[in-house]
Coordinates of C-alpha atoms and ligand atoms in Angstrom, one line a residue:
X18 CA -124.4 -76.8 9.5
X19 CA -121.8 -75.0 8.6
X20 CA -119.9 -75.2 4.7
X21 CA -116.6 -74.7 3.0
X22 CA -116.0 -73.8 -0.6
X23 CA -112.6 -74.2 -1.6
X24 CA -110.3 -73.9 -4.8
X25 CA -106.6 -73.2 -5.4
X26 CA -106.1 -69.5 -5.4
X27 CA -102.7 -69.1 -4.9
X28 CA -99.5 -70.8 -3.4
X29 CA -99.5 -71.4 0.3
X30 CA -96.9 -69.0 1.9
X31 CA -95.7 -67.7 5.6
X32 CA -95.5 -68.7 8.5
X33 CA -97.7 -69.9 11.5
X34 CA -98.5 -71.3 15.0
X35 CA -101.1 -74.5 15.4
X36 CA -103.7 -74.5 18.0
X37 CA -102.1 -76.1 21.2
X38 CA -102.1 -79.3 21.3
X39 CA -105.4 -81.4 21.9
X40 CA -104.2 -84.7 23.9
X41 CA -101.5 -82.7 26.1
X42 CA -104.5 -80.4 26.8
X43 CA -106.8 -82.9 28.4
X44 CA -103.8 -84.6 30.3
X45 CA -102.7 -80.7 31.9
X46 CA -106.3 -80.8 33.2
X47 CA -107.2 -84.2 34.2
X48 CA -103.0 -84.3 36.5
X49 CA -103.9 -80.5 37.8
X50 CA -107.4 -81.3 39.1
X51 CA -105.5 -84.4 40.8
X52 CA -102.5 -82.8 42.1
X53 CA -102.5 -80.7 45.4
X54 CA -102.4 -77.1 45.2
X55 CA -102.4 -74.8 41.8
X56 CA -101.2 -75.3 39.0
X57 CA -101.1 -73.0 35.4
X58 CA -101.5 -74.4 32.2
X59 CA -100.4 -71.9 29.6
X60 CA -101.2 -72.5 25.8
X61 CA -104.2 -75.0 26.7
X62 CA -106.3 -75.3 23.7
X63 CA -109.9 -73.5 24.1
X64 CA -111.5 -75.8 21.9
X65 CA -115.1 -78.3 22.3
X66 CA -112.9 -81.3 23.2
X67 CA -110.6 -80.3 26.3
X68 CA -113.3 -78.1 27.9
X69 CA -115.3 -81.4 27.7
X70 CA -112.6 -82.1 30.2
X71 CA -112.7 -79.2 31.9
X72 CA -116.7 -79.1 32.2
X73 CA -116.1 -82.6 33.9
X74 CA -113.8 -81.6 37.0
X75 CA -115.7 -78.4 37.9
X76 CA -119.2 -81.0 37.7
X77 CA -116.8 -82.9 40.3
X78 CA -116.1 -79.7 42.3
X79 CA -112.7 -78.7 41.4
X80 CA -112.1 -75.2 40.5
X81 CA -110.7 -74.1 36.6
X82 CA -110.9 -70.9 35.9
X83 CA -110.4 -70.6 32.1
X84 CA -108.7 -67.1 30.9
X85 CA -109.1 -67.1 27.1
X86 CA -105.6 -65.4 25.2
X87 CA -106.3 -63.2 23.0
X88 CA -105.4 -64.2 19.3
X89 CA -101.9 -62.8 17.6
X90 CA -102.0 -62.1 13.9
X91 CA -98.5 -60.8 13.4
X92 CA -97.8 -58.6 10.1
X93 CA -94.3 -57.6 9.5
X94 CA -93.8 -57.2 6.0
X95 CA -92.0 -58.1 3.7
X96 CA -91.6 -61.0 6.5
X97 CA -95.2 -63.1 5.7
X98 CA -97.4 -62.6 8.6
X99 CA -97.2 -64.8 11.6
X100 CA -100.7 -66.4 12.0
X101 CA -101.9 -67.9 15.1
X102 CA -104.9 -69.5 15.7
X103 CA -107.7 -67.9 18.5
X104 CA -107.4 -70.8 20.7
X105 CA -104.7 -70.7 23.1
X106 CA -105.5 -69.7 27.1
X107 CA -104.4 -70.0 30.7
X108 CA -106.3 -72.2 32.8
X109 CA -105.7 -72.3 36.5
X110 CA -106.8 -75.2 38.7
X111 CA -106.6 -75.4 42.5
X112 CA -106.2 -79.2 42.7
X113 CA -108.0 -81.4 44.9
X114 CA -105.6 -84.1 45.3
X115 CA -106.2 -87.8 44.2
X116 CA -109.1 -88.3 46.7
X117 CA -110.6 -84.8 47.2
X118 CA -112.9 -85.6 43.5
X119 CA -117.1 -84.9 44.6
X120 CA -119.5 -87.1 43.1
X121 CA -120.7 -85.1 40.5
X122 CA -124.2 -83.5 40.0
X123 CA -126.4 -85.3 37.0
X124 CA -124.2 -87.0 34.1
X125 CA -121.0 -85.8 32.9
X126 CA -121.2 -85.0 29.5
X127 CA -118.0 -85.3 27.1
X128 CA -119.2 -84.3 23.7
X129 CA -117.4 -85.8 20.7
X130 CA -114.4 -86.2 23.1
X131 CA -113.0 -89.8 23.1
X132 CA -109.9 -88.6 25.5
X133 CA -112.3 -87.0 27.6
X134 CA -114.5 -90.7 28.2
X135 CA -111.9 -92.7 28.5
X136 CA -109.5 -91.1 30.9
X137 CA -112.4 -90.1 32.8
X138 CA -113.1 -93.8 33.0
X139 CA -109.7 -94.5 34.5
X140 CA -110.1 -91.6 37.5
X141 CA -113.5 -92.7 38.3
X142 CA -112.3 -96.2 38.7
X143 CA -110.5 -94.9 41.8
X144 CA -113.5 -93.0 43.1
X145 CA -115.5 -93.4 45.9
X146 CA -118.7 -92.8 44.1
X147 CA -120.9 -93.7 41.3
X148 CA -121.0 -91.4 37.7
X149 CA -122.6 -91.0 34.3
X150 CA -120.5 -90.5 31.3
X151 CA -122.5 -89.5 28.0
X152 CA -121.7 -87.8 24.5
X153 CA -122.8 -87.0 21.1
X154 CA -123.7 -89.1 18.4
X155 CA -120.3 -89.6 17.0
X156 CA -118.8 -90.9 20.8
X157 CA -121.8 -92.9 21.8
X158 CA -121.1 -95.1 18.5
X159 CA -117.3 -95.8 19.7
X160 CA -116.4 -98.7 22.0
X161 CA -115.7 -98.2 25.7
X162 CA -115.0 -102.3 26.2
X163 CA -111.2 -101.5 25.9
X164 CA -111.1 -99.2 29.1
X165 CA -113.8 -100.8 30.8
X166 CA -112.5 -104.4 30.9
X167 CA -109.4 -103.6 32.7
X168 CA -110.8 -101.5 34.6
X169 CA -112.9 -104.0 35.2
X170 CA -110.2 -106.3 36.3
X171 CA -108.6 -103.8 38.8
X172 CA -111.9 -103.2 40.7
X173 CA -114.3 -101.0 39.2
X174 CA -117.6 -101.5 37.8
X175 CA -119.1 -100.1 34.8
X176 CA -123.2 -100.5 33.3
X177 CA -123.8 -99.7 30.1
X178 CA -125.7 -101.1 26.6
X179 CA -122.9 -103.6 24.8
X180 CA -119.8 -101.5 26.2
X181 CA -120.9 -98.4 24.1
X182 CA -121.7 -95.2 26.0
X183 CA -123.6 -93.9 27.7
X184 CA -122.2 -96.0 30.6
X185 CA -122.0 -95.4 34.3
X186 CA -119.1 -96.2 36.5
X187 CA -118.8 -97.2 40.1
X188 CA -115.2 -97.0 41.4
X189 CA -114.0 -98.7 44.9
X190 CA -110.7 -100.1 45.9
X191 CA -108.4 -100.8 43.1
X192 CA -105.6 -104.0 42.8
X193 CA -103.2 -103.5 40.0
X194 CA -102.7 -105.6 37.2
X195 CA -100.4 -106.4 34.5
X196 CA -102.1 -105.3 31.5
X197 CA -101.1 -106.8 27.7
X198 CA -103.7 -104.3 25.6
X199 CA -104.9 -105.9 22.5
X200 CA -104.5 -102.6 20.8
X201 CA -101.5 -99.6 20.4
X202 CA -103.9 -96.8 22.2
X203 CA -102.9 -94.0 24.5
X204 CA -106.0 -93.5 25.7
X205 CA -106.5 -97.1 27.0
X206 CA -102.9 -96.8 28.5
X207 CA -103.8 -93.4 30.0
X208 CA -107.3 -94.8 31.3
X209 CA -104.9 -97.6 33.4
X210 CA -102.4 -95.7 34.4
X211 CA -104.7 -92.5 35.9
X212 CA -106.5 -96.0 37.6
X213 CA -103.1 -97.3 38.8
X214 CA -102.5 -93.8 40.9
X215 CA -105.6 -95.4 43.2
X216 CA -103.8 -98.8 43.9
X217 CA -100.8 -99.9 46.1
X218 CA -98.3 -101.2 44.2
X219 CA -97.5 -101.0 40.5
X220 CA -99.7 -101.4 38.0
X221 CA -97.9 -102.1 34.2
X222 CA -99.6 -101.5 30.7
X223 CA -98.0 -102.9 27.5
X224 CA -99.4 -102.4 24.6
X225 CA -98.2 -104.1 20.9
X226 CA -97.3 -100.9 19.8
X227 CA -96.1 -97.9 21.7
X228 CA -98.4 -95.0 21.5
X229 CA -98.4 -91.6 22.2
X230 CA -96.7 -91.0 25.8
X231 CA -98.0 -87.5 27.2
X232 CA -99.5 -88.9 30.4
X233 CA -96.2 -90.9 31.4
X234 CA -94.0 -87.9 30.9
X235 CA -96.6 -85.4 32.4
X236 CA -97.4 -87.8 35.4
X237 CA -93.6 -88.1 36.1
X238 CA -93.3 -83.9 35.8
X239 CA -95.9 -84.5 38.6
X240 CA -93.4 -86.7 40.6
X241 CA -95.4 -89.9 40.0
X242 CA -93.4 -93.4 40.2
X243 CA -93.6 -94.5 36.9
X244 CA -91.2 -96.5 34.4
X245 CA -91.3 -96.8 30.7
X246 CA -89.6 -99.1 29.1
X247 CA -90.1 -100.1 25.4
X248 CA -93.9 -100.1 25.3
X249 CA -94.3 -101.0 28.8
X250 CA -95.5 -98.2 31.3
X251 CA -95.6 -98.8 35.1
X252 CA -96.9 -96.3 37.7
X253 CA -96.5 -97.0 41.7
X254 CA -100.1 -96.1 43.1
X255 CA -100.5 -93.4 46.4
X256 CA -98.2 -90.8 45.2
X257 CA -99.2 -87.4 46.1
X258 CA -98.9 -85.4 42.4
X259 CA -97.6 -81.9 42.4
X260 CA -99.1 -78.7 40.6
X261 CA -97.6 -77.4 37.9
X262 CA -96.4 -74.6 35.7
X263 CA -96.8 -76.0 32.0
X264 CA -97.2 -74.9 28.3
X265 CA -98.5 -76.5 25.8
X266 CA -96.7 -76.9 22.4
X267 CA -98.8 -76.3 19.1
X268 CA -100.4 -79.7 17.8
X269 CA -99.0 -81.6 15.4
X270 CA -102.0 -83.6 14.3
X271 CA -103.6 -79.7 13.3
X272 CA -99.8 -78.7 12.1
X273 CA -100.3 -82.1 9.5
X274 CA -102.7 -80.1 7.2
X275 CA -100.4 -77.5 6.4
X276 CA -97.8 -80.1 6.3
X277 CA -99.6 -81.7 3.7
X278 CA -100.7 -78.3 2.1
X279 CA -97.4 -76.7 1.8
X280 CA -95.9 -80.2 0.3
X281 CA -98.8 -80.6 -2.1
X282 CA -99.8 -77.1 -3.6
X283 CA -97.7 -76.0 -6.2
X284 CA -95.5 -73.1 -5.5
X285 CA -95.7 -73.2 -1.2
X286 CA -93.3 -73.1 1.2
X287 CA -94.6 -73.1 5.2
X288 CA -93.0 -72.5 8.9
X289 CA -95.1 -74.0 10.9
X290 CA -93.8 -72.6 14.3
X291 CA -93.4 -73.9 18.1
X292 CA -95.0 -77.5 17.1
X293 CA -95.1 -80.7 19.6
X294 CA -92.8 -83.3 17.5
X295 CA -93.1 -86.1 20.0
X296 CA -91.9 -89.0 18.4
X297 CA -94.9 -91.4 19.0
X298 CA -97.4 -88.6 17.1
X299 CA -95.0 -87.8 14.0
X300 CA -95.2 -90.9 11.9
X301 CA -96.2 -88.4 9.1
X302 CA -93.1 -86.5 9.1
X303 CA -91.4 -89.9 8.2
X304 CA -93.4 -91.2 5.9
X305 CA -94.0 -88.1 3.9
X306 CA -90.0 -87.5 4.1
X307 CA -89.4 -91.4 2.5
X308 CA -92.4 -90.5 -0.2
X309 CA -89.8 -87.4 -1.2
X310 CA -91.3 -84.2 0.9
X311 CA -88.8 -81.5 1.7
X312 CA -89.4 -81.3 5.5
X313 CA -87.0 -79.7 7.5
X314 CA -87.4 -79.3 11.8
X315 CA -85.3 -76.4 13.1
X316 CA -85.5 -74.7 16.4
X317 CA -85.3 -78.3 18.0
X318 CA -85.6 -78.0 21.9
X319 CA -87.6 -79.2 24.9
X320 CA -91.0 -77.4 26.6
X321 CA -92.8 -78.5 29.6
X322 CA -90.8 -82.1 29.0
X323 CA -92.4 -82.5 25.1
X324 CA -90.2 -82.1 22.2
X325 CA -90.7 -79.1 20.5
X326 CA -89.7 -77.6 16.5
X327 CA -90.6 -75.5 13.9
X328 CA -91.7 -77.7 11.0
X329 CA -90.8 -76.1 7.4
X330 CA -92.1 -77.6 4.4
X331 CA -91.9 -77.2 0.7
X332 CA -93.6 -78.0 -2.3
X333 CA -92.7 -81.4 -3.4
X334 CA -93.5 -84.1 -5.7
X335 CA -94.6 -87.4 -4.2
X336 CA -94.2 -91.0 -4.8
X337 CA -96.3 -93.7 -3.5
X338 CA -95.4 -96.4 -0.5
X339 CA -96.6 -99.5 1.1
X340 CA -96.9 -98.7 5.3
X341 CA -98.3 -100.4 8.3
X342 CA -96.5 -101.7 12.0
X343 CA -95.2 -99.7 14.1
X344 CA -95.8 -96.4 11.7
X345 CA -99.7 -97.1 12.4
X346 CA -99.9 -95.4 16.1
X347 CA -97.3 -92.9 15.4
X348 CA -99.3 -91.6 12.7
X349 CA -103.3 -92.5 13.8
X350 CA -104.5 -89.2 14.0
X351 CA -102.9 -88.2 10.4
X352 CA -104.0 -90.9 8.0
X353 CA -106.8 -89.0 6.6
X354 CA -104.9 -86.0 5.7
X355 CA -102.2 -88.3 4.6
X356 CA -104.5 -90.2 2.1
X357 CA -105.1 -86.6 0.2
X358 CA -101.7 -86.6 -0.2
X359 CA -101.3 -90.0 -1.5
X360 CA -104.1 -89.4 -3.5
X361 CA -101.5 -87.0 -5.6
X362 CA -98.5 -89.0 -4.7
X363 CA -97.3 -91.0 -7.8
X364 CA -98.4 -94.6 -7.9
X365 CA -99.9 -96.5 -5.7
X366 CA -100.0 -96.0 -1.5
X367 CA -100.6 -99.0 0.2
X368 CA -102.0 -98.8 4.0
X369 CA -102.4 -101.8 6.1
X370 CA -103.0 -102.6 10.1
X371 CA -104.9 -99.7 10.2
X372 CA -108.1 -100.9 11.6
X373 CA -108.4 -98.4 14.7
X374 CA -109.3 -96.6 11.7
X375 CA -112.7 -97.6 12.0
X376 CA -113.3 -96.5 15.4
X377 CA -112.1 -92.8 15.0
X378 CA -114.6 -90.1 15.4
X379 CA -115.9 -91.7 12.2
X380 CA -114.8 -95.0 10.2
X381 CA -112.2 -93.2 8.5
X382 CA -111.3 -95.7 6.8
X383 CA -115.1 -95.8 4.9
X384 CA -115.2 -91.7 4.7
X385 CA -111.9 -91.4 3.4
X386 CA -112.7 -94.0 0.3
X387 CA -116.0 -92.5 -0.2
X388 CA -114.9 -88.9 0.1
X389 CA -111.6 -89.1 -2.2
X390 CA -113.8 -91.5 -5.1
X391 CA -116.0 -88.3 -5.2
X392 CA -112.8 -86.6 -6.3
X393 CA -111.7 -89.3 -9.0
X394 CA -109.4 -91.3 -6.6
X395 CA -109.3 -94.6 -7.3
X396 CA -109.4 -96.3 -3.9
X397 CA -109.5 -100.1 -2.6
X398 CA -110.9 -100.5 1.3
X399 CA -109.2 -103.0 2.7
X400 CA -110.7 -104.5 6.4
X401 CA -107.4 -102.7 8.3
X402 CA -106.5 -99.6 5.5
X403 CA -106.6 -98.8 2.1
X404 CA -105.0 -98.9 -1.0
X405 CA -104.8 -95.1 -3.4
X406 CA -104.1 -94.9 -7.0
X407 CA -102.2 -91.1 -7.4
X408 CA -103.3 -88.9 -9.5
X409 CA -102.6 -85.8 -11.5
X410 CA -105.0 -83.5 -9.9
X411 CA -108.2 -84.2 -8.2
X412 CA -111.8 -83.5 -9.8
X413 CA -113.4 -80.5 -7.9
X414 CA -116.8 -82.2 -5.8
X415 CA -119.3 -81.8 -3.3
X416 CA -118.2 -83.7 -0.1
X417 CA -119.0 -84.4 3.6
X418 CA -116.8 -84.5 6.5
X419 CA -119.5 -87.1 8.3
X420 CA -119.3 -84.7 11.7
X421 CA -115.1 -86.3 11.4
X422 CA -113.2 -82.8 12.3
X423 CA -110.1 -84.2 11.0
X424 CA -112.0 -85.9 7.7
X425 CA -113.6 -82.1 7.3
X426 CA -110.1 -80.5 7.2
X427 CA -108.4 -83.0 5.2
X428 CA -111.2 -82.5 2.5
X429 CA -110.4 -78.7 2.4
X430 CA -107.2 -79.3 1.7
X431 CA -108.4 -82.0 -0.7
X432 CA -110.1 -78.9 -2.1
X433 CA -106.9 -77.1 -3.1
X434 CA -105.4 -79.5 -5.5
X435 CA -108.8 -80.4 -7.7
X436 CA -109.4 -78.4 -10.8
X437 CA -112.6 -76.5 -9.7
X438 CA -114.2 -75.5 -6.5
X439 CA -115.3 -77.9 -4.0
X440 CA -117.7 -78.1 -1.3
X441 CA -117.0 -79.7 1.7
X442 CA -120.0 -79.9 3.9
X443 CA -120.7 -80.4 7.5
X444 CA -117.7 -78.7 8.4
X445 CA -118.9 -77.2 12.0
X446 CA -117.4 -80.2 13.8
X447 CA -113.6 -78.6 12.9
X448 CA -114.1 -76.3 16.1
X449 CA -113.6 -79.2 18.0
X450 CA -109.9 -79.2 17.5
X451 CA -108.8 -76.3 15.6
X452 CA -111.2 -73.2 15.3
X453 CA -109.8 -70.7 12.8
X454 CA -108.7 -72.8 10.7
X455 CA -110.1 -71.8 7.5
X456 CA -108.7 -68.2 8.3
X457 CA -105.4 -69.4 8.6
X458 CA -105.6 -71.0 5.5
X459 CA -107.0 -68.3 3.4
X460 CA -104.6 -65.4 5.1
X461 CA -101.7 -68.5 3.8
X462 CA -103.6 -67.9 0.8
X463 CA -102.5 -64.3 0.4
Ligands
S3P11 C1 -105.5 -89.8 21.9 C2 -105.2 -91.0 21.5 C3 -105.5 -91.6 20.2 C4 -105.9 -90.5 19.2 C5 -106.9 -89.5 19.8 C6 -106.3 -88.8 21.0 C7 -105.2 -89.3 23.2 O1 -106.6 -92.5 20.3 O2 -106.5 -91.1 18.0 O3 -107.3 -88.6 18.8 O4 -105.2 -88.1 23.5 O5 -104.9 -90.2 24.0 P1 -106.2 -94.0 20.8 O6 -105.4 -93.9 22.0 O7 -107.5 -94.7 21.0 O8 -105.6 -94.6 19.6

């Protein structure tokens, strides 16, 4: 099990590219291995969690061959050097179509990927043919009950021990439904709507919340029928789905900890390059902008059909604020990171309707609390979020990322603004989203 020992060094300066982008990643594979004929997916990040996704359609016979990129490390001084992560690389996939899927050989395993179960869930719904879905410790504790029961509804039929994986699923013929989802979550949507391209007529998601949108604009890229309006989605089943030629922007929920970084450590200033700012993933920007951050996005312009910028922050001083609504999906993926920095805002940041929390790839809501009262924080857990006192500096600590990639990076940034070093434990389970990224940190580093 892998370590990081971390302490402020020096400022954070230059400029650099995040790995590609994690959900648009698994979407590119799941709508080329259904489309006819070959697509290219340029930029795809070569990371545990998407080749989950990958592993998954070659078990169901389509072929992806996988071309890794090799990594780009500019250095043109007096210019900081451009760092870019290891992970980008071409994938090419000769799709089957929506019914050329085989059944696939032994269970499918999808690691510590929750993307990677659920919209799995919703093509299998659609399939003629029965399948096992498994994964690591981390996914077999999270809950599969919000895909399966409307999935459920439109046809298919899933086994499995109190709706928690492993679970097997049986597709057939689908009916659409009309879907009100008790909770703001893409992949639930996603799961439906990938289910709806096996029905005739329209099937329609709305969910309390919108969250993020990557399947509705890729699947319309793809020609689908599909509608959004507000936080409704529909999708007109039995459209054929064209290949495509797409890259993948640089991720913004792996861009957040140098967001963070750069704002909180004293003397940085950060371009983070060629970044996805979708507006229903960058909650953070917002809220970090109304607790006084100087963010700036320049470069603003359009890739593959996702809105793309280069993010550039500077060291600021923070104040606290009360958050919760409509800022909770927008932001889901960054509210660990964002704690640290409330954890140094001043006063007191106040989090609420944040219980998805609790079913990340840990209960960040408990890991957070625990982690950050290593480090002095005073923190209340609330059921759905938590409540930070700011302070000063943080005390330097030994702390554990609880296998949570995204708890394990905020923690190393955590480990810049205490006053020794800190040990953050457990940290192999960053490689699921964004290898190198204690490399790019230290070359930030100086
Ligand atoms: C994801 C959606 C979010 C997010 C996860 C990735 C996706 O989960 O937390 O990391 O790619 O669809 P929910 O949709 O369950 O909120």
């Amino acid at each position: 099990m892998d370590q990081i020992r971390i302490k402020f060094t020096n400022p954070l300066r230059g400029e650099l590219i995040p790995p590609p982008d994690k959900s648009i990643s698994h979407r590119a594979v799941i709508l080329s291995a259904l489309a006819e004929g070959k697509s290219v997916i340029r930029n795809f990040l070569h990371a545990e969690d998407p080749l989950s996704t990958v592993g998954a359609f070659r078990q169901m016979g389509v072929e992806i061959e996988v071309r890794s990129q090799k990594s780009e490390v500019r250095s043109h001084p007096p210019i900081p050097p451009l760092l870019r992560g290891e992970q980008g690389g071409v994938v090419i996939i000769n799709g089957n179509g929506l019914s050329g899927l085989r059944k696939p050989q032994g269970d499918i395993d999808c690691g510590n990927s929750g993307t990677t179960m659920r919209l799995l869930c919703g093509v299998l719904a659609g399939q003629p043919f029965s399948a096992m879905l498994k994964g690591d410790a981390s996914l077999t504790r999270r809950p599969m009950r919000r895909v399966m029961e409307p999935l459920t509804q439109m046809g298919a039929v899933f086994k499995s021990e109190n709706g928690y994986p492993p679970l097997s699923v049986t597709g057939g013929e689908l009916k659409p439904i009309t879907y009100k989802s008790p909770v703001a979550s893409a992949q639930v949507k996603s799961a439906i709507l990938l289910a709806g391209l096996y029905c005739d007529g329209v099937t329609t998601v709305t969910e309390p919340e919108k969250s993020r949108d990557h399947t509705e604009r890729m699947l319309k890229a793809a020609g689908a029928e599909i509608k959004v309006e507000g936080s409704t989605a529909r999708v007109k089943g039995r459209t054929v789905l064209s290949p495509q030629d797409l890259t993948v922007p640089a991720d913004f929920s792996s861009a957040a900890f140098f967001i963070a970084a750069g704002i909180l450590v004293p003397g940085s200033e950060i371009l983070i390059k060629n970044t996805g700012v979708n507006p229903t993933r960058t909650g953070l920007l917002e809220i970090l902008q109304t607790m006084g951050a100087d963010i700036r996005l320049e470069n603003e312009r359009e890739v593959s059909g996702e809105p793309v910028a280069d993010i550039y922050v500077k060291h600021s001083t923070l104040s606290g604020i009360d958050l919760g609504g409509e800022m909770v999906p927008k932001t889901i993926d960054e509210f660990p990171i964002l704690c640290v920095a409330a954890a140094l805002a001043q006063g007191k940041t106040k989090i609420t309707g944040a219980k998805e929390l609790r079913v990340k790839e840990s209960d960040r809501i408990a890991t957070v609390a625990s982690e950050l009262r290593k480090m002095g924080v005073n923190v209340a857990e609330l059921e759905d979020g938590l409540i930070i006192e700011g302070r000063e500096k943080l005390r330097s600590a030994v702390v554990q990322s609880y296998g949570d990639h995204r708890i394990a990076m905020s923690l190393a940034v955590a480990g810049l603004l205490a006053d020794g070093e800190t040990v953050v434990s457990d940290t192999d389970c960053i490689n699921t989203s964004f290898p190198g990224f204690m490399e790019i940190m230290r070359k930030l580093e100086g």
